[in-house]
Amino acid sequence: MTILDTATSRRTTRKYNQTPVSEDDIRYVLETIRQSPSGSNSQPWQVIIVDDPSAKMAIREASEEGERAFYESISPERKKGYNEKGLNPSKPHLTEAPVLLVVLGDTPAPNYRPWVWVRIGYAILAVEERGLSTVTYTPSDPSLVTKILRAPEDYLVEVVLPLGYSDDPKPKEPRKPVEEFTHRNAWGHRGHLPNSQ
Amino acid sequence: MTILDTATSRRTTRKYNQTPVSEDDIRYVLETIRQSPSGSNSQPWQVIIVDDPSAKMAIREASEEGERAFYESISPERKKGYNEKGLNPSKPHLTEAPVLLVVLGDTPAPNYRPWVWVRIGYAILAVEERGLSTVTYTPSDPSLVTKILRAPEDYLVEVVLPLGYSDDPKPKEPRKPVEEFTHRNAWGHRGHLPNSQ
């Protein structure tokens, strides 16, 4: 399977069945993200594998507390938009998925966030390649989740990636074609794009 | 080749030979990044393919102008650290590489930067899979490069990815082993990590 095939088949998953995730698959994802680049090779990240049910529940509760505060803070229009997409403060997938991979950024490292997210891109593809699914859940109040995990104060949770087998019937959301996001040599020049294969 | 193989072989490249990059390879990278996820499927990005020599030179000059200002602004210790890594304000690879892929973020989109960088993670792996090389060059003053490309003011250059065949003898910088960045169920618990395969 090419990376294009993997990227194409991959879709966001918020419902997981109870099939366990193998230790081999977790290791594979860790070995893959280990190779990701960072500025001056600073490697500004740590990862916590969470599969203990009470630890998952604590993360879910801290996440939902942050989400409730977020939903109370936003405009009614924005809340309506989220509701129409089926999004709300409830995060049952954080306890349903057999495993959570929590990625934390090393906040004093210069420009750490982009490198953490390149790494998350690697993780998403490695997860899909192994037949697993995930969603990039970014807590609205990451400090609450960070505290639950007892990370030192220099670190902050960037993402929680549930890992499991999908039971989510929702299809992939359509992506803009290449022609709608690509220009050549200057903005607005779209006449000479590479042809489809 | 698995994604782990691709991630492992990939290394940062700052010297390119003059072998042209095929249109098929550029298309492949664009089709792969097209599939990357974003919050609420906002797709907050645009891409400019730059292969015109004078356009590449203009990007290089704008980049070097920003780098010179940056190097003048930092502490002597930090500058020394960069120099020891062979980094300085000169960016010859921006004209040597046959093609530059410039990725711009749609700055009014909520939380756009993480999604742009997930997409850059996809791009890095797709480039490597096709036998090409790149470096994630982040301009010190992205507004200078954005202006050269005549992008509207809502957009800002996040990265310039040179694409080409490597002539860079520098080996990959070593990565921390999984055991040094992974914990289980709470920070500091490292006793039960998945075994190596």
CSV table of C-alpha atoms in Angstrom, one decimal, chain A residues 1-8 10 12 23-28 30-38 40-43 45-52 55 78 82 85 87 104 110-111 113-115 117-122 124-126 129-130 136 138 149-152 155 172-187 189-190 192-197, chain B residues 1-8 10 12 23-28 30-38 40-43 45-52 55 78 82 85 87 104 110-111 113-115 117-122 124-126 129-130 136 138 149-152 155 172-187 189-190 192-197:
chain,number,residue,atom,x,y,z
A,1,MET,CA,0.0,0.0,0.0
A,2,THR,CA,1.4,3.4,-0.9
A,3,ILE,CA,1.3,6.4,1.4
A,4,LEU,CA,-1.2,7.9,-1.0
A,5,ASP,CA,-3.4,4.8,-0.6
A,6,THR,CA,-3.1,5.0,3.2
A,7,ALA,CA,-3.8,8.7,3.3
A,8,THR,CA,-6.8,8.3,1.0
A,10,ARG,CA,-7.9,7.2,6.4
A,12,THR,CA,-11.6,10.4,11.4
A,23,GLU,CA,1.4,-4.2,21.7
A,24,ASP,CA,3.1,-4.8,18.3
A,25,ASP,CA,0.8,-2.1,16.7
A,26,ILE,CA,1.5,0.4,19.5
A,27,ARG,CA,5.2,-0.3,19.2
A,28,TYR,CA,5.0,0.2,15.4
A,30,LEU,CA,6.0,4.7,18.4
A,31,GLU,CA,8.9,3.5,16.2
A,32,THR,CA,7.5,5.4,13.3
A,33,ILE,CA,6.9,8.7,15.1
A,34,ARG,CA,10.3,8.3,16.7
A,35,GLN,CA,11.8,9.1,13.3
A,36,SER,CA,10.0,12.4,12.7
A,37,PRO,CA,12.1,15.5,12.3
A,38,SER,CA,12.3,18.6,14.5
A,40,SER,CA,17.8,21.4,15.5
A,41,ASN,CA,16.7,17.8,16.2
A,42,SER,CA,15.3,19.1,19.5
A,43,GLN,CA,12.7,16.2,19.7
A,45,TRP,CA,7.9,15.7,22.9
A,46,GLN,CA,6.8,12.9,25.2
A,47,VAL,CA,4.1,10.3,24.7
A,48,ILE,CA,2.0,8.6,27.3
A,49,ILE,CA,0.2,5.3,26.4
A,50,VAL,CA,-3.0,5.1,28.3
A,51,ASP,CA,-4.9,1.8,28.5
A,52,ASP,CA,-5.8,1.6,32.2
A,55,ALA,CA,-6.8,6.5,33.7
A,78,ARG,CA,-20.3,28.6,16.3
A,82,TYR,CA,-20.4,22.2,15.9
A,85,LYS,CA,-21.4,18.3,12.8
A,87,LEU,CA,-19.8,17.7,18.0
A,104,LEU,CA,2.8,16.3,25.0
A,110,PRO,CA,11.8,26.9,20.5
A,111,ASN,CA,8.9,26.6,18.0
A,113,ARG,CA,4.3,23.0,18.2
A,114,PRO,CA,4.9,22.6,14.5
A,115,TRP,CA,7.3,19.6,15.2
A,117,TRP,CA,2.2,18.2,14.7
A,118,VAL,CA,4.5,16.8,12.0
A,119,ARG,CA,4.9,13.9,14.4
A,120,ILE,CA,1.1,13.6,14.8
A,121,GLY,CA,0.9,13.4,10.9
A,122,TYR,CA,3.3,10.5,11.0
A,124,ILE,CA,-2.0,9.2,11.8
A,125,LEU,CA,-0.6,7.4,8.8
A,126,ALA,CA,1.1,4.7,10.8
A,129,GLU,CA,-1.4,1.4,7.9
A,130,ARG,CA,-1.9,-1.0,10.7
A,136,THR,CA,-6.9,14.0,16.6
A,138,THR,CA,-7.2,18.5,20.9
A,149,LEU,CA,-1.2,12.6,33.8
A,150,ARG,CA,1.1,14.2,36.4
A,151,ALA,CA,3.4,15.7,33.7
A,152,PRO,CA,5.9,18.3,34.8
A,155,TYR,CA,5.0,19.9,29.2
A,172,LYS,CA,-14.7,10.6,5.1
A,173,GLU,CA,-15.5,14.3,4.6
A,174,PRO,CA,-14.7,15.3,1.0
A,175,ARG,CA,-11.4,17.1,0.3
A,176,LYS,CA,-10.9,20.0,-2.1
A,177,PRO,CA,-9.3,18.9,-5.3
A,178,VAL,CA,-5.6,19.7,-5.9
A,179,GLU,CA,-6.7,22.5,-8.4
A,180,GLU,CA,-8.4,24.4,-5.6
A,181,PHE,CA,-5.4,24.7,-3.3
A,182,THR,CA,-2.5,24.8,-5.7
A,183,HIS,CA,-0.9,27.6,-7.6
A,184,ARG,CA,2.3,27.8,-9.7
A,185,ASN,CA,5.1,30.3,-9.2
A,186,ALA,CA,2.8,33.0,-7.8
A,187,TRP,CA,-0.6,33.2,-6.1
A,189,HIS,CA,-1.5,31.2,-11.3
A,190,ARG,CA,-3.2,27.9,-11.8
A,192,HIS,CA,0.2,24.8,-15.3
A,193,LEU,CA,-0.4,22.3,-12.6
A,194,PRO,CA,0.9,18.7,-12.8
A,195,ASN,CA,-1.7,16.4,-14.5
A,196,SER,CA,-3.5,13.7,-12.6
A,197,GLN,CA,-1.9,10.3,-12.9
B,1,MET,CA,8.0,-0.2,1.8
B,2,THR,CA,6.2,0.4,5.1
B,3,ILE,CA,5.7,3.8,6.5
B,4,LEU,CA,8.2,2.9,9.2
B,5,ASP,CA,10.8,2.1,6.5
B,6,THR,CA,10.0,5.4,4.8
B,7,ALA,CA,10.2,7.4,8.1
B,8,THR,CA,13.4,5.6,9.0
B,10,ARG,CA,14.1,9.9,5.6
B,12,THR,CA,16.9,16.3,6.2
B,23,GLU,CA,5.5,16.3,-12.7
B,24,ASP,CA,4.1,12.9,-11.6
B,25,ASP,CA,6.1,13.1,-8.4
B,26,ILE,CA,4.8,16.6,-7.7
B,27,ARG,CA,1.3,15.5,-8.4
B,28,TYR,CA,1.7,12.5,-6.1
B,30,LEU,CA,-0.2,17.1,-3.8
B,31,GLU,CA,-2.7,14.2,-4.0
B,32,THR,CA,-1.3,12.8,-0.7
B,33,ILE,CA,-1.4,16.0,1.2
B,34,ARG,CA,-4.9,16.7,-0.2
B,35,GLN,CA,-6.1,13.8,2.1
B,36,SER,CA,-4.8,15.2,5.4
B,37,PRO,CA,-7.2,16.0,8.1
B,38,SER,CA,-8.2,19.4,9.6
B,40,SER,CA,-14.1,20.7,11.1
B,41,ASN,CA,-12.5,19.8,7.7
B,42,SER,CA,-11.6,23.5,7.3
B,43,GLN,CA,-8.6,22.7,5.0
B,45,TRP,CA,-4.1,25.9,3.4
B,46,GLN,CA,-2.8,26.7,-0.1
B,47,VAL,CA,0.2,25.5,-1.9
B,48,ILE,CA,2.4,27.2,-4.4
B,49,ILE,CA,4.7,25.1,-6.7
B,50,VAL,CA,7.8,27.2,-7.5
B,51,ASP,CA,10.1,26.0,-10.3
B,52,ASP,CA,10.7,29.2,-12.2
B,55,ALA,CA,10.8,33.1,-8.6
B,78,ARG,CA,22.4,30.6,20.3
B,82,TYR,CA,23.4,27.3,15.0
B,85,LYS,CA,25.3,22.8,13.2
B,87,LEU,CA,23.3,26.8,10.0
B,104,LEU,CA,0.6,28.7,3.3
B,110,PRO,CA,-9.4,28.6,14.0
B,111,ASN,CA,-6.3,26.7,15.1
B,113,ARG,CA,-1.3,25.9,12.3
B,114,PRO,CA,-1.5,22.3,13.7
B,115,TRP,CA,-3.4,21.2,10.7
B,117,TRP,CA,1.9,20.9,10.1
B,118,VAL,CA,0.1,17.5,10.0
B,119,ARG,CA,-0.1,18.1,6.3
B,120,ILE,CA,3.6,18.9,6.2
B,121,GLY,CA,4.2,15.5,7.9
B,122,TYR,CA,2.2,13.8,5.2
B,124,ILE,CA,7.6,14.7,4.1
B,125,LEU,CA,6.7,11.0,3.9
B,126,ALA,CA,5.3,11.2,0.4
B,129,GLU,CA,8.6,7.5,-0.7
B,130,ARG,CA,9.2,8.9,-4.2
B,136,THR,CA,11.3,21.8,6.3
B,138,THR,CA,10.6,27.8,8.1
B,149,LEU,CA,4.4,35.2,-3.8
B,150,ARG,CA,1.6,37.9,-3.9
B,151,ALA,CA,-0.6,35.9,-1.5
B,152,PRO,CA,-3.6,37.8,0.0
B,155,TYR,CA,-2.4,33.8,4.2
B,172,LYS,CA,20.5,11.4,9.8
B,173,GLU,CA,20.7,12.9,13.3
B,174,PRO,CA,20.1,10.2,15.9
B,175,ARG,CA,16.7,10.0,17.5
B,176,LYS,CA,15.9,9.2,21.1
B,177,PRO,CA,14.9,5.6,21.6
B,178,VAL,CA,11.2,4.9,22.3
B,179,GLU,CA,12.0,4.2,25.9
B,180,GLU,CA,13.2,7.8,26.4
B,181,PHE,CA,10.0,9.5,25.2
B,182,THR,CA,7.3,7.0,26.3
B,183,HIS,CA,5.4,6.5,29.5
B,184,ARG,CA,2.5,4.2,30.4
B,185,ASN,CA,-0.7,5.4,32.1
B,186,ALA,CA,1.0,8.3,33.9
B,187,TRP,CA,4.2,10.4,33.6
B,189,HIS,CA,5.8,5.0,34.5
B,190,ARG,CA,8.1,3.4,32.0
B,192,HIS,CA,5.5,-1.7,30.8
B,193,LEU,CA,6.2,-0.4,27.3
B,194,PRO,CA,5.5,-2.5,24.2
B,195,ASN,CA,8.5,-4.6,23.3
B,196,SER,CA,10.6,-4.1,20.2
B,197,GLN,CA,9.5,-6.1,17.2
